[in-house]
Amino acid sequence: MKCEEMLAMLNDYVDGTIDPSVCEEFEQHMAGCNPCQVVVDNIRQTITLYKNDQPYELPVRFKEQLHEALRAKWQEKFSTK
Amino acid sequence: MAPETADDELVVRAKAGELFAFESLANRYEKRVYSLALRMLRHEQDAEDVTQQTFLSALEHLDGFRGEAGFATWLLRIATHAALKVIRKRDGLDTVSLEAATESTESDESIPHPEYIADWSQSPGELVARNETRSLIEEALAQLDEKHRIVFLLRDVEGLSVTETATALGLSEANVKVRLLRARLQLRERLTTTLGDPASRIKQAHHHG
Ligand SMILES: [Zn+2]
């Protein structure tokens, strides 16, 4: 297996959806190819970093506006029931 | 109300007419919805509109929520569709799917080859706590093409499956996979250029095997 072919199967490997027979070949290549090993590590770390990132805060003014809108809609919904 | 009250229980109470339960759900997920919208749309006002629409729509359709997928998943799905609507309108594509507009050029591009290969000097856990990392990763995300960014957000950040992502975007699964690979490789490249330990850098010339 060549580095280029590794690249094409990167997603399947990282997501654990790779065919078991191909997986063995993939791991054999990585054991002998440091660049591919590092790229796989980097990709995993990249995904982890985005997953764990703190989300944005709502602007205070918008948070108030949102909850006011929800209360108004709530009144409407439950008063007509 | 204790913060650990389960979503399911809050949903039951909200359905029964308890406003406080619904507001608790909103407090719990509004940051996540707003962040997804802001990352997808790169525009604060649009992100606010989508967030508000999402919760109003959730309130309106609460009775129809059966709980198969979990409240957070359901909510994020509403937000995703609302954000995609904004994108389509923006591009003047109200009547065409994203696929029709962009898929034709997809197969012509080759997969970008990794250039800067190096171990990161810190773990993601250490990195995420730092403010400069947060702005770096948001910038890297903002630099992606919209079609790559959105697939990455839905699949890797929100945890939708390939099939769910394809359905939400009106794309083929093969196309979702290609876009996801490009997004991951581009983000890896940008982040590694900054976060990689120069001492461990592997020169590209050694990488053609
Ligand atoms: Zn290799």
PDB file of C-alpha atoms and ligand atoms in Angstrom:
ATOM      1  CA  MET A   1       0.000   0.000   0.000  1.00  0.00           C
ATOM      2  CA  LYS A   2       1.284   3.457  -0.923  1.00  0.00           C
ATOM      3  CA  CYS A   3       0.933   6.705   1.020  1.00  0.00           C
ATOM      4  CA  GLU A   4      -1.508   8.026  -1.600  1.00  0.00           C
ATOM      5  CA  GLU A   5      -3.771   5.028  -1.108  1.00  0.00           C
ATOM      6  CA  MET A   6      -3.577   5.534   2.650  1.00  0.00           C
ATOM      7  CA  LEU A   7      -4.938   9.029   2.190  1.00  0.00           C
ATOM      8  CA  ALA A   8      -7.977   7.754   0.304  1.00  0.00           C
ATOM      9  CA  MET A   9      -8.808   5.383   3.172  1.00  0.00           C
ATOM     10  CA  LEU A  10      -8.023   7.771   5.995  1.00  0.00           C
ATOM     11  CA  ASN A  11     -11.670   8.540   6.843  1.00  0.00           C
ATOM     12  CA  ASP A  12     -12.685   4.909   6.984  1.00  0.00           C
ATOM     13  CA  TYR A  13      -9.743   4.138   9.246  1.00  0.00           C
ATOM     14  CA  VAL A  14     -10.300   7.063  11.621  1.00  0.00           C
ATOM     15  CA  ASP A  15     -14.072   6.428  11.756  1.00  0.00           C
ATOM     16  CA  GLY A  16     -13.622   2.702  12.295  1.00  0.00           C
ATOM     17  CA  THR A  17     -15.599   1.791   9.183  1.00  0.00           C
ATOM     18  CA  ILE A  18     -12.640   0.318   7.290  1.00  0.00           C
ATOM     19  CA  ASP A  19     -12.845  -3.215   5.926  1.00  0.00           C
ATOM     20  CA  PRO A  20     -10.991  -5.527   8.371  1.00  0.00           C
ATOM     21  CA  SER A  21      -8.724  -7.015   5.704  1.00  0.00           C
ATOM     22  CA  VAL A  22      -7.748  -3.536   4.472  1.00  0.00           C
ATOM     23  CA  CYS A  23      -7.328  -2.353   8.048  1.00  0.00           C
ATOM     24  CA  GLU A  24      -4.503  -4.830   8.573  1.00  0.00           C
ATOM     25  CA  GLU A  25      -2.699  -3.535   5.503  1.00  0.00           C
ATOM     26  CA  PHE A  26      -3.298   0.036   6.632  1.00  0.00           C
ATOM     27  CA  GLU A  27      -1.768  -0.622  10.033  1.00  0.00           C
ATOM     28  CA  GLN A  28       1.183  -2.472   8.532  1.00  0.00           C
ATOM     29  CA  HIS A  29       1.932   0.543   6.375  1.00  0.00           C
ATOM     30  CA  MET A  30       1.675   2.907   9.344  1.00  0.00           C
ATOM     31  CA  ALA A  31       4.059   0.781  11.386  1.00  0.00           C
ATOM     32  CA  GLY A  32       6.691   1.333   8.712  1.00  0.00           C
ATOM     33  CA  CYS A  33       5.786   4.892   7.667  1.00  0.00           C
ATOM     34  CA  ASN A  34       6.170   7.605  10.268  1.00  0.00           C
ATOM     35  CA  PRO A  35       4.625  10.434   8.162  1.00  0.00           C
ATOM     36  CA  CYS A  36       1.381   8.484   7.694  1.00  0.00           C
ATOM     37  CA  GLN A  37       1.303   7.623  11.403  1.00  0.00           C
ATOM     38  CA  VAL A  38       1.702  11.313  12.310  1.00  0.00           C
ATOM     39  CA  VAL A  39      -0.972  12.424   9.823  1.00  0.00           C
ATOM     40  CA  VAL A  40      -3.455   9.934  11.325  1.00  0.00           C
ATOM     41  CA  ASP A  41      -2.612  11.220  14.837  1.00  0.00           C
ATOM     42  CA  ASN A  42      -2.993  14.833  13.681  1.00  0.00           C
ATOM     43  CA  ILE A  43      -6.394  14.110  12.133  1.00  0.00           C
ATOM     44  CA  ARG A  44      -7.644  12.458  15.313  1.00  0.00           C
ATOM     45  CA  GLN A  45      -6.394  15.390  17.395  1.00  0.00           C
ATOM     46  CA  THR A  46      -7.998  17.871  15.002  1.00  0.00           C
ATOM     47  CA  ILE A  47     -11.411  16.226  15.364  1.00  0.00           C
ATOM     48  CA  THR A  48     -11.067  16.032  19.154  1.00  0.00           C
ATOM     49  CA  LEU A  49     -10.108  19.686  19.343  1.00  0.00           C
ATOM     50  CA  TYR A  50     -13.212  20.824  17.452  1.00  0.00           C
ATOM     51  CA  LYS A  51     -15.517  18.513  19.372  1.00  0.00           C
ATOM     52  CA  ASN A  52     -14.308  19.817  22.724  1.00  0.00           C
ATOM     53  CA  ASP A  53     -14.220  23.482  21.821  1.00  0.00           C
ATOM     54  CA  GLN A  54     -16.246  25.802  24.037  1.00  0.00           C
ATOM     55  CA  PRO A  55     -19.131  27.137  21.994  1.00  0.00           C
ATOM     56  CA  TYR A  56     -19.800  30.837  21.468  1.00  0.00           C
ATOM     57  CA  GLU A  57     -21.718  32.812  24.091  1.00  0.00           C
ATOM     58  CA  LEU A  58     -25.040  34.385  23.140  1.00  0.00           C
ATOM     59  CA  PRO A  59     -24.924  38.175  23.223  1.00  0.00           C
ATOM     60  CA  VAL A  60     -26.722  39.211  26.470  1.00  0.00           C
ATOM     61  CA  ARG A  61     -29.224  41.374  24.588  1.00  0.00           C
ATOM     62  CA  PHE A  62     -30.068  38.474  22.288  1.00  0.00           C
ATOM     63  CA  LYS A  63     -30.477  35.993  25.135  1.00  0.00           C
ATOM     64  CA  GLU A  64     -33.077  38.285  26.730  1.00  0.00           C
ATOM     65  CA  GLN A  65     -34.846  38.774  23.421  1.00  0.00           C
ATOM     66  CA  LEU A  66     -34.914  35.029  22.777  1.00  0.00           C
ATOM     67  CA  HIS A  67     -36.447  34.190  26.127  1.00  0.00           C
ATOM     68  CA  GLU A  68     -39.016  36.967  25.789  1.00  0.00           C
ATOM     69  CA  ALA A  69     -40.015  35.567  22.400  1.00  0.00           C
ATOM     70  CA  LEU A  70     -40.303  32.073  23.866  1.00  0.00           C
ATOM     71  CA  ARG A  71     -42.534  33.273  26.704  1.00  0.00           C
ATOM     72  CA  ALA A  72     -44.787  35.162  24.300  1.00  0.00           C
ATOM     73  CA  LYS A  73     -45.115  32.131  22.033  1.00  0.00           C
ATOM     74  CA  TRP A  74     -45.757  29.923  25.054  1.00  0.00           C
ATOM     75  CA  GLN A  75     -48.658  32.129  26.186  1.00  0.00           C
ATOM     76  CA  GLU A  76     -50.132  31.913  22.725  1.00  0.00           C
ATOM     77  CA  LYS A  77     -49.752  28.136  22.533  1.00  0.00           C
ATOM     78  CA  PHE A  78     -51.215  27.271  25.897  1.00  0.00           C
ATOM     79  CA  SER A  79     -53.957  29.897  26.050  1.00  0.00           C
ATOM     80  CA  THR A  80     -55.627  28.510  22.930  1.00  0.00           C
ATOM     81  CA  LYS A  81     -55.563  24.892  24.123  1.00  0.00           C
TER      82      LYS A  81
ATOM     83  CA  MET B   1     -34.345  22.850  39.136  1.00  0.00           C
ATOM     84  CA  ALA B   2     -31.218  20.740  39.427  1.00  0.00           C
ATOM     85  CA  PRO B   3     -28.943  20.986  36.383  1.00  0.00           C
ATOM     86  CA  GLU B   4     -28.831  17.210  36.114  1.00  0.00           C
ATOM     87  CA  THR B   5     -32.576  16.856  35.421  1.00  0.00           C
ATOM     88  CA  ALA B   6     -32.725  14.697  32.300  1.00  0.00           C
ATOM     89  CA  ASP B   7     -33.822  16.195  28.986  1.00  0.00           C
ATOM     90  CA  ASP B   8     -36.595  13.620  28.697  1.00  0.00           C
ATOM     91  CA  GLU B   9     -38.110  14.667  31.985  1.00  0.00           C
ATOM     92  CA  LEU B  10     -37.963  18.350  31.057  1.00  0.00           C
ATOM     93  CA  VAL B  11     -39.621  17.540  27.735  1.00  0.00           C
ATOM     94  CA  VAL B  12     -42.476  15.717  29.498  1.00  0.00           C
ATOM     95  CA  ARG B  13     -42.998  18.679  31.827  1.00  0.00           C
ATOM     96  CA  ALA B  14     -42.828  21.160  28.977  1.00  0.00           C
ATOM     97  CA  LYS B  15     -45.404  19.184  27.015  1.00  0.00           C
ATOM     98  CA  ALA B  16     -47.631  19.346  30.080  1.00  0.00           C
ATOM     99  CA  GLY B  17     -47.435  23.133  29.940  1.00  0.00           C
ATOM    100  CA  GLU B  18     -44.570  23.966  32.284  1.00  0.00           C
ATOM    101  CA  LEU B  19     -42.817  26.966  30.766  1.00  0.00           C
ATOM    102  CA  PHE B  20     -39.958  26.745  33.249  1.00  0.00           C
ATOM    103  CA  ALA B  21     -39.068  23.278  31.949  1.00  0.00           C
ATOM    104  CA  PHE B  22     -38.897  24.534  28.377  1.00  0.00           C
ATOM    105  CA  GLU B  23     -36.791  27.512  29.388  1.00  0.00           C
ATOM    106  CA  SER B  24     -34.413  25.148  31.164  1.00  0.00           C
ATOM    107  CA  LEU B  25     -34.008  23.217  27.925  1.00  0.00           C
ATOM    108  CA  ALA B  26     -33.400  26.477  26.090  1.00  0.00           C
ATOM    109  CA  ASN B  27     -30.783  27.519  28.654  1.00  0.00           C
ATOM    110  CA  ARG B  28     -29.106  24.166  28.286  1.00  0.00           C
ATOM    111  CA  TYR B  29     -28.839  24.147  24.478  1.00  0.00           C
ATOM    112  CA  GLU B  30     -28.987  27.741  23.266  1.00  0.00           C
ATOM    113  CA  LYS B  31     -25.176  28.096  23.249  1.00  0.00           C
ATOM    114  CA  ARG B  32     -24.781  24.933  21.230  1.00  0.00           C
ATOM    115  CA  VAL B  33     -27.449  25.937  18.717  1.00  0.00           C
ATOM    116  CA  TYR B  34     -26.062  29.473  18.430  1.00  0.00           C
ATOM    117  CA  SER B  35     -22.506  28.201  18.003  1.00  0.00           C
ATOM    118  CA  LEU B  36     -23.528  25.778  15.268  1.00  0.00           C
ATOM    119  CA  ALA B  37     -25.437  28.536  13.458  1.00  0.00           C
ATOM    120  CA  LEU B  38     -22.576  31.010  13.817  1.00  0.00           C
ATOM    121  CA  ARG B  39     -20.010  28.504  12.598  1.00  0.00           C
ATOM    122  CA  MET B  40     -22.207  27.567   9.646  1.00  0.00           C
ATOM    123  CA  LEU B  41     -23.221  31.094   8.669  1.00  0.00           C
ATOM    124  CA  ARG B  42     -20.302  33.305   9.831  1.00  0.00           C
ATOM    125  CA  HIS B  43     -22.803  36.097  10.475  1.00  0.00           C
ATOM    126  CA  GLU B  44     -24.053  37.118  13.929  1.00  0.00           C
ATOM    127  CA  GLN B  45     -27.473  38.438  12.977  1.00  0.00           C
ATOM    128  CA  ASP B  46     -28.227  35.393  10.838  1.00  0.00           C
ATOM    129  CA  ALA B  47     -27.050  33.110  13.642  1.00  0.00           C
ATOM    130  CA  GLU B  48     -29.379  34.887  16.083  1.00  0.00           C
ATOM    131  CA  ASP B  49     -32.306  34.570  13.680  1.00  0.00           C
ATOM    132  CA  VAL B  50     -31.643  30.872  13.202  1.00  0.00           C
ATOM    133  CA  THR B  51     -31.327  30.308  16.954  1.00  0.00           C
ATOM    134  CA  GLN B  52     -34.606  32.054  17.667  1.00  0.00           C
ATOM    135  CA  GLN B  53     -36.387  30.237  14.824  1.00  0.00           C
ATOM    136  CA  THR B  54     -35.046  26.932  16.106  1.00  0.00           C
ATOM    137  CA  PHE B  55     -36.432  27.328  19.618  1.00  0.00           C
ATOM    138  CA  LEU B  56     -39.741  28.795  18.440  1.00  0.00           C
ATOM    139  CA  SER B  57     -40.131  25.897  16.035  1.00  0.00           C
ATOM    140  CA  ALA B  58     -39.202  23.399  18.767  1.00  0.00           C
ATOM    141  CA  LEU B  59     -41.817  24.956  21.032  1.00  0.00           C
ATOM    142  CA  GLU B  60     -44.442  24.807  18.332  1.00  0.00           C
ATOM    143  CA  HIS B  61     -43.707  21.209  17.354  1.00  0.00           C
ATOM    144  CA  LEU B  62     -42.960  19.872  20.818  1.00  0.00           C
ATOM    145  CA  ASP B  63     -46.040  17.645  20.769  1.00  0.00           C
ATOM    146  CA  GLY B  64     -44.697  15.958  17.656  1.00  0.00           C
ATOM    147  CA  PHE B  65     -41.360  15.152  19.292  1.00  0.00           C
ATOM    148  CA  ARG B  66     -41.422  11.438  20.135  1.00  0.00           C
ATOM    149  CA  GLY B  67     -37.972  11.190  21.638  1.00  0.00           C
ATOM    150  CA  GLU B  68     -36.506   8.571  19.300  1.00  0.00           C
ATOM    151  CA  ALA B  69     -33.366  10.597  18.652  1.00  0.00           C
ATOM    152  CA  GLY B  70     -32.981  12.586  21.852  1.00  0.00           C
ATOM    153  CA  PHE B  71     -33.902  16.213  22.362  1.00  0.00           C
ATOM    154  CA  ALA B  72     -30.460  17.660  21.540  1.00  0.00           C
ATOM    155  CA  THR B  73     -30.261  15.777  18.229  1.00  0.00           C
ATOM    156  CA  TRP B  74     -33.784  16.830  17.315  1.00  0.00           C
ATOM    157  CA  LEU B  75     -33.035  20.458  18.147  1.00  0.00           C
ATOM    158  CA  LEU B  76     -29.765  20.520  16.216  1.00  0.00           C
ATOM    159  CA  ARG B  77     -31.516  19.035  13.225  1.00  0.00           C
ATOM    160  CA  ILE B  78     -34.041  21.872  13.266  1.00  0.00           C
ATOM    161  CA  ALA B  79     -31.161  24.365  13.572  1.00  0.00           C
ATOM    162  CA  THR B  80     -29.253  22.732  10.712  1.00  0.00           C
ATOM    163  CA  HIS B  81     -32.230  22.956   8.379  1.00  0.00           C
ATOM    164  CA  ALA B  82     -32.903  26.561   9.350  1.00  0.00           C
ATOM    165  CA  ALA B  83     -29.255  27.487   8.731  1.00  0.00           C
ATOM    166  CA  LEU B  84     -29.187  25.668   5.383  1.00  0.00           C
ATOM    167  CA  LYS B  85     -32.268  27.596   4.337  1.00  0.00           C
ATOM    168  CA  VAL B  86     -30.424  30.848   5.023  1.00  0.00           C
ATOM    169  CA  ILE B  87     -27.423  29.658   3.003  1.00  0.00           C
ATOM    170  CA  ARG B  88     -29.572  28.640   0.053  1.00  0.00           C
ATOM    171  CA  LYS B  89     -31.403  31.942   0.109  1.00  0.00           C
ATOM    172  CA  ARG B  90     -28.108  33.807   0.332  1.00  0.00           C
ATOM    173  CA  ASP B  91     -26.758  31.997  -2.703  1.00  0.00           C
ATOM    174  CA  GLY B  92     -30.016  32.569  -4.582  1.00  0.00           C
ATOM    175  CA  LEU B  93     -30.586  28.858  -4.681  1.00  0.00           C
ATOM    176  CA  ASP B  94     -33.955  28.592  -2.931  1.00  0.00           C
ATOM    177  CA  THR B  95     -35.205  26.051  -5.410  1.00  0.00           C
ATOM    178  CA  VAL B  96     -32.032  24.069  -6.095  1.00  0.00           C
ATOM    179  CA  SER B  97     -30.230  21.779  -3.703  1.00  0.00           C
ATOM    180  CA  LEU B  98     -26.665  22.498  -2.613  1.00  0.00           C
ATOM    181  CA  GLU B  99     -25.678  19.391  -4.502  1.00  0.00           C
ATOM    182  CA  ALA B 100     -26.842  20.621  -7.875  1.00  0.00           C
ATOM    183  CA  ALA B 101     -24.841  23.781  -7.468  1.00  0.00           C
ATOM    184  CA  THR B 102     -21.561  22.328  -6.322  1.00  0.00           C
ATOM    185  CA  GLU B 103     -21.232  18.605  -6.881  1.00  0.00           C
ATOM    186  CA  SER B 104     -20.280  18.737 -10.542  1.00  0.00           C
ATOM    187  CA  THR B 105     -16.875  20.269  -9.817  1.00  0.00           C
ATOM    188  CA  GLU B 106     -16.125  17.988  -6.891  1.00  0.00           C
ATOM    189  CA  SER B 107     -14.639  14.972  -8.648  1.00  0.00           C
ATOM    190  CA  ASP B 108     -12.200  17.058 -10.694  1.00  0.00           C
ATOM    191  CA  GLU B 109     -10.230  18.139  -7.660  1.00  0.00           C
ATOM    192  CA  SER B 110      -7.602  15.837  -6.259  1.00  0.00           C
ATOM    193  CA  ILE B 111      -7.162  15.162  -2.558  1.00  0.00           C
ATOM    194  CA  PRO B 112      -4.692  17.660  -1.076  1.00  0.00           C
ATOM    195  CA  HIS B 113      -1.458  16.011  -0.030  1.00  0.00           C
ATOM    196  CA  PRO B 114      -0.284  16.681   3.541  1.00  0.00           C
ATOM    197  CA  GLU B 115       2.546  19.244   3.515  1.00  0.00           C
ATOM    198  CA  TYR B 116       3.412  20.115   7.078  1.00  0.00           C
ATOM    199  CA  ILE B 117       3.731  16.872   9.013  1.00  0.00           C
ATOM    200  CA  ALA B 118       4.758  17.109  12.674  1.00  0.00           C
ATOM    201  CA  ASP B 119       3.646  15.920  16.103  1.00  0.00           C
ATOM    202  CA  TRP B 120       1.678  18.484  18.038  1.00  0.00           C
ATOM    203  CA  SER B 121       3.544  19.912  20.992  1.00  0.00           C
ATOM    204  CA  GLN B 122       0.482  19.680  23.264  1.00  0.00           C
ATOM    205  CA  SER B 123      -2.543  17.401  23.598  1.00  0.00           C
ATOM    206  CA  PRO B 124      -5.980  18.617  22.433  1.00  0.00           C
ATOM    207  CA  GLY B 125      -7.043  18.688  26.095  1.00  0.00           C
ATOM    208  CA  GLU B 126      -4.272  21.142  26.972  1.00  0.00           C
ATOM    209  CA  LEU B 127      -4.786  23.160  23.803  1.00  0.00           C
ATOM    210  CA  VAL B 128      -8.529  23.702  24.054  1.00  0.00           C
ATOM    211  CA  ALA B 129      -8.162  25.514  27.381  1.00  0.00           C
ATOM    212  CA  ARG B 130      -6.099  28.263  25.762  1.00  0.00           C
ATOM    213  CA  ASN B 131      -7.716  31.351  24.231  1.00  0.00           C
ATOM    214  CA  GLU B 132      -5.241  31.609  21.360  1.00  0.00           C
ATOM    215  CA  THR B 133      -6.041  28.018  20.376  1.00  0.00           C
ATOM    216  CA  ARG B 134      -9.729  28.804  20.294  1.00  0.00           C
ATOM    217  CA  SER B 135      -9.276  31.709  17.918  1.00  0.00           C
ATOM    218  CA  LEU B 136      -6.868  29.630  15.821  1.00  0.00           C
ATOM    219  CA  ILE B 137      -9.337  26.795  15.389  1.00  0.00           C
ATOM    220  CA  GLU B 138     -12.239  29.147  14.628  1.00  0.00           C
ATOM    221  CA  GLU B 139     -10.100  30.929  12.019  1.00  0.00           C
ATOM    222  CA  ALA B 140      -9.044  27.656  10.414  1.00  0.00           C
ATOM    223  CA  LEU B 141     -12.701  26.610  10.248  1.00  0.00           C
ATOM    224  CA  ALA B 142     -13.759  29.953   8.765  1.00  0.00           C
ATOM    225  CA  GLN B 143     -11.150  29.575   6.019  1.00  0.00           C
ATOM    226  CA  LEU B 144     -12.680  26.347   4.722  1.00  0.00           C
ATOM    227  CA  ASP B 145     -15.012  26.501   1.741  1.00  0.00           C
ATOM    228  CA  GLU B 146     -18.597  26.537   2.920  1.00  0.00           C
ATOM    229  CA  LYS B 147     -19.339  23.125   1.377  1.00  0.00           C
ATOM    230  CA  HIS B 148     -16.457  21.547   3.286  1.00  0.00           C
ATOM    231  CA  ARG B 149     -17.072  23.438   6.512  1.00  0.00           C
ATOM    232  CA  ILE B 150     -20.705  22.429   6.777  1.00  0.00           C
ATOM    233  CA  VAL B 151     -20.032  18.739   6.207  1.00  0.00           C
ATOM    234  CA  PHE B 152     -17.283  18.832   8.862  1.00  0.00           C
ATOM    235  CA  LEU B 153     -19.571  20.598  11.358  1.00  0.00           C
ATOM    236  CA  LEU B 154     -22.455  18.174  10.934  1.00  0.00           C
ATOM    237  CA  ARG B 155     -20.390  15.025  10.810  1.00  0.00           C
ATOM    238  CA  ASP B 156     -17.471  15.622  13.200  1.00  0.00           C
ATOM    239  CA  VAL B 157     -18.732  18.321  15.542  1.00  0.00           C
ATOM    240  CA  GLU B 158     -22.436  17.494  15.814  1.00  0.00           C
ATOM    241  CA  GLY B 159     -21.871  13.766  15.362  1.00  0.00           C
ATOM    242  CA  LEU B 160     -24.379  13.073  12.578  1.00  0.00           C
ATOM    243  CA  SER B 161     -23.700   9.873  10.625  1.00  0.00           C
ATOM    244  CA  VAL B 162     -22.589  10.000   6.984  1.00  0.00           C
ATOM    245  CA  THR B 163     -26.126   8.989   5.961  1.00  0.00           C
ATOM    246  CA  GLU B 164     -27.757  11.654   8.145  1.00  0.00           C
ATOM    247  CA  THR B 165     -25.362  14.314   6.845  1.00  0.00           C
ATOM    248  CA  ALA B 166     -26.075  13.294   3.255  1.00  0.00           C
ATOM    249  CA  THR B 167     -29.835  13.463   3.857  1.00  0.00           C
ATOM    250  CA  ALA B 168     -29.674  16.838   5.601  1.00  0.00           C
ATOM    251  CA  LEU B 169     -27.622  18.359   2.775  1.00  0.00           C
ATOM    252  CA  GLY B 170     -29.238  16.602  -0.158  1.00  0.00           C
ATOM    253  CA  LEU B 171     -25.878  15.093  -1.134  1.00  0.00           C
ATOM    254  CA  SER B 172     -24.759  11.590  -2.038  1.00  0.00           C
ATOM    255  CA  GLU B 173     -22.905   9.693   0.696  1.00  0.00           C
ATOM    256  CA  ALA B 174     -19.851   9.459  -1.554  1.00  0.00           C
ATOM    257  CA  ASN B 175     -19.842  13.210  -1.853  1.00  0.00           C
ATOM    258  CA  VAL B 176     -20.150  13.694   1.905  1.00  0.00           C
ATOM    259  CA  LYS B 177     -17.121  11.430   2.367  1.00  0.00           C
ATOM    260  CA  VAL B 178     -14.991  13.314  -0.154  1.00  0.00           C
ATOM    261  CA  ARG B 179     -15.892  16.668   1.373  1.00  0.00           C
ATOM    262  CA  LEU B 180     -15.232  15.390   4.861  1.00  0.00           C
ATOM    263  CA  LEU B 181     -11.791  14.125   3.870  1.00  0.00           C
ATOM    264  CA  ARG B 182     -10.898  17.484   2.313  1.00  0.00           C
ATOM    265  CA  ALA B 183     -12.162  19.363   5.360  1.00  0.00           C
ATOM    266  CA  ARG B 184     -10.209  17.184   7.779  1.00  0.00           C
ATOM    267  CA  LEU B 185      -7.010  17.377   5.732  1.00  0.00           C
ATOM    268  CA  GLN B 186      -7.234  21.150   5.340  1.00  0.00           C
ATOM    269  CA  LEU B 187      -7.900  21.717   9.015  1.00  0.00           C
ATOM    270  CA  ARG B 188      -5.079  19.344   9.937  1.00  0.00           C
ATOM    271  CA  GLU B 189      -2.729  21.272   7.665  1.00  0.00           C
ATOM    272  CA  ARG B 190      -3.599  24.676   9.091  1.00  0.00           C
ATOM    273  CA  LEU B 191      -3.550  23.582  12.700  1.00  0.00           C
ATOM    274  CA  THR B 192      -0.330  21.608  12.374  1.00  0.00           C
ATOM    275  CA  THR B 193       1.457  24.581  10.801  1.00  0.00           C
ATOM    276  CA  THR B 194       0.847  26.434  14.080  1.00  0.00           C
ATOM    277  CA  LEU B 195       0.545  23.671  16.671  1.00  0.00           C
ATOM    278  CA  GLY B 196       3.138  21.269  15.248  1.00  0.00           C
ATOM    279  CA  ASP B 197       6.454  20.923  17.026  1.00  0.00           C
ATOM    280  CA  PRO B 198       9.023  22.169  14.440  1.00  0.00           C
ATOM    281  CA  ALA B 199      11.665  19.841  15.890  1.00  0.00           C
ATOM    282  CA  SER B 200       9.544  16.813  14.976  1.00  0.00           C
ATOM    283  CA  ARG B 201       8.708  18.047  11.480  1.00  0.00           C
ATOM    284  CA  ILE B 202       8.992  15.473   8.711  1.00  0.00           C
ATOM    285  CA  LYS B 203      10.039  16.977   5.391  1.00  0.00           C
ATOM    286  CA  GLN B 204       7.619  16.307   2.541  1.00  0.00           C
ATOM    287  CA  ALA B 205      10.325  14.824   0.294  1.00  0.00           C
ATOM    288  CA  HIS B 206      10.447  11.777   2.567  1.00  0.00           C
ATOM    289  CA  HIS B 207       6.707  11.268   2.265  1.00  0.00           C
ATOM    290  CA  HIS B 208       6.430   9.904  -1.263  1.00  0.00           C
ATOM    291  CA  GLY B 209       6.489   6.164  -0.808  1.00  0.00           C
TER     292      GLY B 209
HETATM  293 ZN    ZN C   1       2.926   6.387   4.247  1.00  0.00          ZN
END
